[in-house]
Tab-separated table of C-alpha atoms in Angstrom:
chain	number	residue	atom	x	y	z
A	1	MET	CA	166.801	85.791	148.753
A	2	GLY	CA	165.369	85.783	152.172
A	3	ARG	CA	161.841	85.307	152.830
A	4	ARG	CA	160.166	88.272	153.635
A	5	VAL	CA	158.887	89.163	157.146
A	6	GLU	CA	155.218	89.817	157.254
A	7	PRO	CA	154.806	92.996	159.409
A	8	ASP	CA	152.206	91.346	162.215
A	9	GLU	CA	154.413	87.725	161.835
A	10	GLY	CA	156.518	86.786	165.227
A	11	ARG	CA	156.020	90.307	166.657
A	12	GLU	CA	153.647	91.877	168.706
A	13	TYR	CA	153.171	95.699	168.523
A	14	ALA	CA	151.269	97.901	170.895
A	15	MET	CA	149.228	100.857	169.925
A	16	LEU	CA	150.450	104.106	169.617
A	17	VAL	CA	148.271	107.095	171.336
A	18	LYS	CA	149.165	110.550	170.492
A	19	ILE	CA	147.121	113.135	172.732
A	20	LYS	CA	146.767	116.580	171.349
A	21	THR	CA	148.739	119.373	173.350
A	22	GLY	CA	146.571	121.233	176.079
A	23	ALA	CA	143.751	118.646	175.533
A	24	VAL	CA	141.816	117.545	178.765
A	25	LEU	CA	140.495	114.637	179.000
A	26	SER	CA	137.639	112.951	180.829
A	27	GLY	CA	137.550	110.329	183.253
A	28	ALA	CA	136.341	108.007	180.621
A	29	GLU	CA	138.363	108.766	177.894
A	30	GLN	CA	141.526	108.301	179.888
A	31	GLU	CA	140.333	105.208	180.390
A	32	PHE	CA	139.983	104.403	177.146
A	33	VAL	CA	143.395	105.669	176.288
A	34	GLU	CA	144.639	103.073	179.209
A	35	CYS	CA	142.767	100.304	176.984
A	36	LEU	CA	144.511	101.200	173.556
A	37	ARG	CA	147.851	101.553	174.965
A	38	SER	CA	147.348	97.857	176.121
A	39	TYR	CA	146.097	96.683	173.048
A	40	PRO	CA	149.076	94.865	170.638
A	41	THR	CA	148.218	95.518	167.586
A	42	THR	CA	149.669	98.001	164.989
A	43	GLY	CA	147.507	101.819	165.473
A	44	VAL	CA	147.931	105.170	165.960
A	45	ALA	CA	144.973	106.461	168.038
A	46	LEU	CA	144.596	110.410	167.945
A	47	VAL	CA	142.381	111.627	170.909
A	48	GLY	CA	140.984	115.253	171.514
A	49	LEU	CA	141.431	116.656	167.733
A	50	GLU	CA	139.232	119.231	166.951
A	51	VAL	CA	138.522	119.293	163.025
A	52	GLY	CA	135.736	120.804	160.977
A	53	ASP	CA	135.873	124.420	160.060
A	54	HIS	CA	138.248	126.559	162.492
A	55	GLY	CA	138.264	123.650	164.340
A	56	SER	CA	134.900	123.920	165.388
A	57	ARG	CA	133.919	120.178	165.900
A	58	ARG	CA	136.085	118.045	168.689
A	59	VAL	CA	136.256	114.510	167.987
A	60	ASP	CA	137.448	112.418	171.305
A	61	ALA	CA	139.382	110.083	168.528
A	62	ILE	CA	140.639	109.002	165.509
A	63	ILE	CA	142.229	105.523	165.106
A	64	LEU	CA	144.201	104.817	161.933
A	65	THR	CA	145.214	101.099	161.771
A	66	PRO	CA	147.034	99.155	158.258
A	67	ARG	CA	142.941	98.878	157.116
A	68	GLY	CA	141.378	101.820	157.734
A	69	ILE	CA	140.261	104.579	159.506
A	70	THR	CA	137.548	104.817	162.229
A	71	VAL	CA	136.139	107.757	164.712
A	72	THR	CA	135.152	107.152	168.451
A	73	ASP	CA	132.996	109.342	170.425
A	74	ILE	CA	133.594	108.062	173.711
A	75	LYS	CA	131.126	108.386	177.116
A	76	GLY	CA	131.195	107.418	180.673
A	77	PHE	CA	128.664	107.408	183.288
A	78	ARG	CA	128.055	109.035	186.465
A	79	ARG	CA	127.266	106.141	188.650
A	80	ARG	CA	127.593	102.578	188.524
A	81	GLN	CA	125.114	101.314	186.261
A	82	SER	CA	124.408	97.505	185.050
A	83	GLY	CA	121.899	95.527	182.288
A	84	ILE	CA	121.034	95.598	179.347
A	85	LEU	CA	121.447	99.074	177.275
A	86	SER	CA	118.356	100.036	174.780
A	87	ILE	CA	119.053	101.923	171.820
A	88	PRO	CA	115.673	103.843	170.054
A	89	GLY	CA	115.663	105.403	167.258
A	90	ASP	CA	114.514	108.471	168.646
A	91	GLY	CA	114.701	109.076	172.256
A	92	PRO	CA	117.255	109.052	175.505
A	93	TRP	CA	119.279	105.754	175.706
A	94	THR	CA	118.138	103.466	178.829
A	95	ILE	CA	119.654	100.674	180.826
A	96	SER	CA	117.324	98.412	182.332
A	97	ALA	CA	114.708	100.458	181.520
A	98	GLU	CA	115.953	103.591	183.244
A	99	PRO	CA	117.758	106.295	181.811
A	100	ALA	CA	121.383	105.957	180.530
A	101	ASP	CA	123.104	108.554	183.524
A	102	LEU	CA	125.928	109.356	181.105
A	103	ASP	CA	129.014	111.801	182.233
A	104	GLU	CA	127.784	114.355	180.013
A	105	GLU	CA	124.674	116.167	179.163
A	106	ILE	CA	124.114	115.519	175.183
A	107	SER	CA	122.274	118.155	173.137
A	108	GLY	CA	120.472	115.790	170.302
A	109	ASN	CA	120.764	112.600	168.964
A	110	LEU	CA	124.480	110.816	169.993
A	111	VAL	CA	124.486	109.149	166.704
A	112	ASP	CA	123.968	112.251	164.319
A	113	GLN	CA	127.083	113.985	166.547
A	114	LEU	CA	129.072	110.764	165.733
A	115	GLU	CA	128.405	110.834	161.918
A	116	HIS	CA	128.868	114.662	162.030
A	117	SER	CA	132.030	113.633	163.082
A	118	MET	CA	133.014	111.023	160.457
A	119	HIS	CA	132.032	113.542	158.422
A	120	ALA	CA	134.195	116.230	159.400
A	121	VAL	CA	137.496	114.109	159.468
A	122	LYS	CA	136.551	112.454	155.783
A	123	THR	CA	136.598	116.803	154.784
A	124	ARG	CA	139.629	117.325	156.263
A	125	LEU	CA	141.812	114.643	154.747
A	126	GLU	CA	140.141	115.059	151.399
A	127	ARG	CA	141.015	118.669	151.372
A	128	ALA	CA	144.542	117.463	152.212
A	129	LEU	CA	144.354	115.088	148.749
A	130	ILE	CA	144.372	112.036	150.626
A	131	ASP	CA	141.612	109.430	149.816
A	132	PRO	CA	139.854	108.499	153.078
A	133	GLY	CA	138.464	105.447	151.841
A	134	HIS	CA	135.280	104.417	154.064
A	135	ILE	CA	135.085	105.998	157.503
A	136	CYS	CA	133.764	103.722	160.553
A	137	GLY	CA	132.792	105.241	163.814
A	138	ALA	CA	131.622	104.097	166.862
A	139	VAL	CA	129.865	104.889	169.824
A	140	VAL	CA	132.539	103.507	173.136
A	141	LEU	CA	130.625	103.610	176.347
A	142	VAL	CA	132.777	103.360	179.323
A	143	PRO	CA	131.174	102.061	182.410
A	144	PHE	CA	132.695	101.634	186.032
A	145	ARG	CA	135.277	98.873	186.527
A	146	GLY	CA	133.074	95.470	187.451
A	147	VAL	CA	129.860	96.885	185.764
A	148	ALA	CA	128.292	94.800	183.328
A	149	VAL	CA	126.588	96.604	180.516
A	150	ARG	CA	125.210	94.781	177.299
A	151	PRO	CA	123.823	96.529	174.101
A	152	ALA	CA	120.520	95.067	172.822
A	153	ARG	CA	122.019	95.684	169.172
A	154	THR	CA	125.698	96.865	168.355
A	155	ASN	CA	124.885	98.438	164.835
A	156	LEU	CA	123.491	101.914	165.413
A	157	ARG	CA	123.775	102.541	161.149
A	158	PRO	CA	125.678	101.239	158.259
A	159	GLY	CA	129.267	101.683	159.594
A	160	MET	CA	128.393	102.679	162.680
A	161	ASP	CA	128.823	100.232	166.073
A	162	ILE	CA	127.798	100.390	170.219
A	163	VAL	CA	130.975	99.559	171.837
A	164	VAL	CA	131.275	98.373	175.643
A	165	SER	CA	134.988	98.615	177.361
A	166	ASN	CA	136.940	99.714	179.760
A	167	ALA	CA	140.358	98.935	180.980
A	168	ARG	CA	139.128	95.484	182.973
A	169	ASP	CA	137.357	94.206	180.347
A	170	ALA	CA	138.581	95.685	176.796
A	171	THR	CA	137.431	92.748	174.714
A	172	GLU	CA	134.449	94.241	172.784
A	173	LEU	CA	136.526	96.994	172.119
A	174	ARG	CA	139.393	94.599	170.553
A	175	ILE	CA	136.772	92.528	168.471
A	176	TYR	CA	135.853	95.830	167.197
A	177	LEU	CA	139.139	97.329	166.005
A	178	GLU	CA	140.029	93.753	164.597
A	179	GLY	CA	136.862	93.505	162.659
A	180	PHE	CA	136.012	96.984	161.909
A	181	SER	CA	137.761	97.481	158.458
A	182	ALA	CA	138.154	94.034	156.259
A	183	GLY	CA	139.932	96.076	153.936
A	184	PRO	CA	143.257	95.350	152.237
A	185	ARG	CA	146.553	96.904	154.032
A	186	SER	CA	146.474	100.693	152.369
A	187	TRP	CA	147.795	102.463	154.987
A	188	THR	CA	151.399	102.902	155.000
A	189	ALA	CA	153.418	104.675	157.294
A	190	ASP	CA	153.892	107.491	154.915
A	191	ARG	CA	149.966	107.971	154.202
A	192	VAL	CA	149.167	107.717	157.972
A	193	ALA	CA	152.252	110.685	158.790
A	194	ALA	CA	150.520	112.892	155.861
A	195	ALA	CA	146.882	111.802	157.316
A	196	CYS	CA	148.113	113.056	161.177
A	197	ALA	CA	149.372	115.929	159.601
A	198	ALA	CA	146.362	117.130	157.866
A	199	LEU	CA	144.399	116.602	161.020
A	200	GLY	CA	146.331	118.841	162.807
A	201	VAL	CA	148.400	116.654	165.260
A	202	THR	CA	150.708	118.680	166.837
A	203	GLU	CA	153.488	115.696	168.014
A	204	LYS	CA	152.827	113.189	164.831
A	205	PRO	CA	154.340	110.176	164.867
A	206	SER	CA	157.407	109.837	163.106
A	207	ARG	CA	157.861	107.586	160.022
A	208	ALA	CA	160.716	105.485	161.641
A	209	GLU	CA	158.204	105.333	164.678
A	210	LEU	CA	155.449	104.224	162.337
A	211	LEU	CA	157.483	101.331	160.891
A	212	ALA	CA	158.237	100.290	164.156
A	213	ASP	CA	154.847	100.047	164.969
A	214	GLY	CA	153.980	97.922	162.222
A	215	PHE	CA	153.171	100.241	159.235
A	216	ASP	CA	154.089	98.860	155.854
A	217	GLU	CA	156.863	101.094	154.056
A	218	VAL	CA	154.923	100.518	150.891
A	219	GLN	CA	151.190	99.079	150.417
A	220	PRO	CA	151.752	95.418	149.481
A	221	LYS	CA	150.592	93.611	146.333
A	222	ALA	CA	148.197	91.653	146.202
A	223	PRO	CA	149.545	88.148	146.120
A	224	SER	CA	149.535	86.381	142.924
A	225	PRO	CA	147.439	82.830	142.694
A	226	SER	CA	149.432	79.961	143.668
A	227	ALA	CA	149.486	77.131	141.966
A	228	ARG	CA	147.426	74.983	143.860
A	229	GLU	CA	144.755	77.814	143.707
A	230	LEU	CA	144.846	77.438	140.157
A	231	ARG	CA	144.480	74.024	139.725
A	232	ARG	CA	141.619	74.434	141.973
A	233	HIS	CA	139.830	76.600	138.787
A	234	VAL	CA	140.527	74.131	136.385
A	235	ILE	CA	137.949	71.912	135.071
A	236	PRO	CA	139.078	68.364	135.390
A	237	ALA	CA	138.235	65.899	132.693
A	238	PRO	CA	135.143	63.874	132.576
A	239	LEU	CA	136.024	60.321	133.681
A	240	PRO	CA	135.348	57.324	131.144
A	241	PRO	CA	132.068	55.728	131.608
A	242	SER	CA	131.539	52.632	133.597
A	243	ARG	CA	130.092	49.089	132.230
A	244	ARG	CA	126.647	50.144	133.728
A	245	GLN	CA	126.619	53.857	132.145
A	246	THR	CA	127.668	51.959	128.772
A	247	ALA	CA	124.748	49.111	128.972
A	248	ALA	CA	122.478	51.627	129.871
A	249	GLY	CA	123.459	53.920	126.886
A	250	TRP	CA	123.333	50.643	124.575
A	251	LEU	CA	119.580	49.944	126.066
A	252	VAL	CA	118.230	52.913	125.347
A	253	PHE	CA	119.718	53.146	121.930
A	254	ALA	CA	117.827	49.979	120.866
A	255	VAL	CA	114.607	51.348	122.356
A	256	ALA	CA	114.816	54.125	120.092
A	257	LEU	CA	115.761	52.063	117.215
A	258	VAL	CA	112.774	50.017	117.893
A	259	GLY	CA	110.524	52.844	117.947
A	260	MET	CA	111.603	54.047	114.935
A	261	VAL	CA	111.205	50.793	112.841
A	262	VAL	CA	107.323	50.570	114.391
A	263	VAL	CA	106.501	54.101	113.115
A	264	LEU	CA	108.040	52.875	109.964
A	265	VAL	CA	105.930	50.049	109.813
A	266	VAL	CA	102.802	51.419	110.467
A	267	ILE	CA	103.384	54.647	107.836
A	268	ALA	CA	103.906	51.277	105.234
A	269	SER	CA	100.638	49.730	106.267
A	270	SER	CA	99.097	53.303	105.952
A	271	LEU	CA	100.043	53.650	102.194
A	272	ALA	CA	99.353	50.201	101.335
A	273	HIS	CA	95.529	49.903	102.279
A	274	ASP	CA	95.142	53.534	100.735
A	275	SER	CA	96.454	51.589	97.422
A	276	ALA	CA	94.221	48.789	97.546
A	277	ASN	CA	90.819	50.740	98.134
A	278	PRO	CA	90.310	53.310	95.027
A	279	ALA	CA	87.066	53.643	96.303
A	280	HIS	CA	88.604	56.154	98.702
A	281	ASP	CA	89.791	58.430	95.729
A	282	PRO	CA	87.213	61.433	95.039
A	283	GLU	CA	88.181	61.739	91.735
A	284	THR	CA	87.626	57.798	90.574
A	285	SER	CA	84.593	56.814	92.945
A	286	THR	CA	81.811	59.557	91.244
A	287	THR	CA	79.360	57.244	89.256
A	288	SER	CA	77.320	59.885	87.399
A	289	VAL	CA	78.654	61.381	84.220
A	290	THR	CA	77.789	64.976	83.488
A	291	PRO	CA	76.552	64.983	79.468
A	292	SER	CA	77.888	67.643	77.345
A	293	PRO	CA	75.576	70.241	75.221
A	294	PRO	CA	75.088	68.968	71.488
A	295	PRO	CA	76.753	71.107	69.106
A	296	TYR	CA	75.170	74.417	67.514
A	297	ARG	CA	73.907	73.683	63.953
A	298	PRO	CA	72.330	76.946	62.553
A	299	THR	CA	68.567	76.247	60.885
A	300	GLU	CA	67.546	77.964	57.761
A	301	CYS	CA	64.021	79.996	57.558
A	302	TRP	CA	61.986	80.537	55.304
A	303	PRO	CA	59.411	83.862	54.418
A	304	LEU	CA	56.018	82.923	56.059
A	305	GLN	CA	57.858	79.788	58.380
A	306	THR	CA	56.022	79.198	61.592
A	307	ASP	CA	58.456	77.114	63.298
A	308	CYS	CA	61.829	79.459	62.518
């Protein structure tokens, strides 16, 4: 039998990008699509979808990989801004102490909006009887090319991150896509196709297209432990004691034996001393004798006898 070739072994795959028909993309979203199409990995990016009840929420991009799902909110800039991006818990984002001049007005908290989008995607899949697993999220900032923006912190909330990327420098985006989900390869080609249909993708990728992109036909089984791994968990037999260990053991035994003999000698001496001095016995050392009362004898009394 031939050796099974792993999906990512010996071949590079380009991420599939499916844009909703009629969707109008911003400049930042177009730059993001260019980043994804140039990234050699197995995955499907669904751009410009409308999810939620009756399509009430627009999601910029949903990325499905063999290991999980991430929902992204893409934001660009109106002008060239560079520096350290500060993300307060409640308040406007700033770059080098200046408000971040994003390409669209943000009503409310940007992180809350991303969390609502993640919940909408999860609900849509669950209604289609598809287990979405753990869904991650990321705010993707797309600065002007040649501008350096570095976030002071990359984690917004548990499972939610911020990524800065453009077509010229997509290193952070690639690192995020490679590490956002460390789970097993549970998203097969059929499962991805079903998820695309549930999310309302008009031009969903075909099964053959997904298989060619590197998705598994069936979920791979967990590898059984090899003989080498099993030997790692076997407790090795103890080694025979060395001469020094043997001598130390006999020395400890001799000291213990001498100690027992000394204790026995002390006990025997104490018993012999007590038997040679009986005065110490409380029953034999008393010198006084308690007299017993005389026996009772009745006295005969005669009439008019004075001492009777």
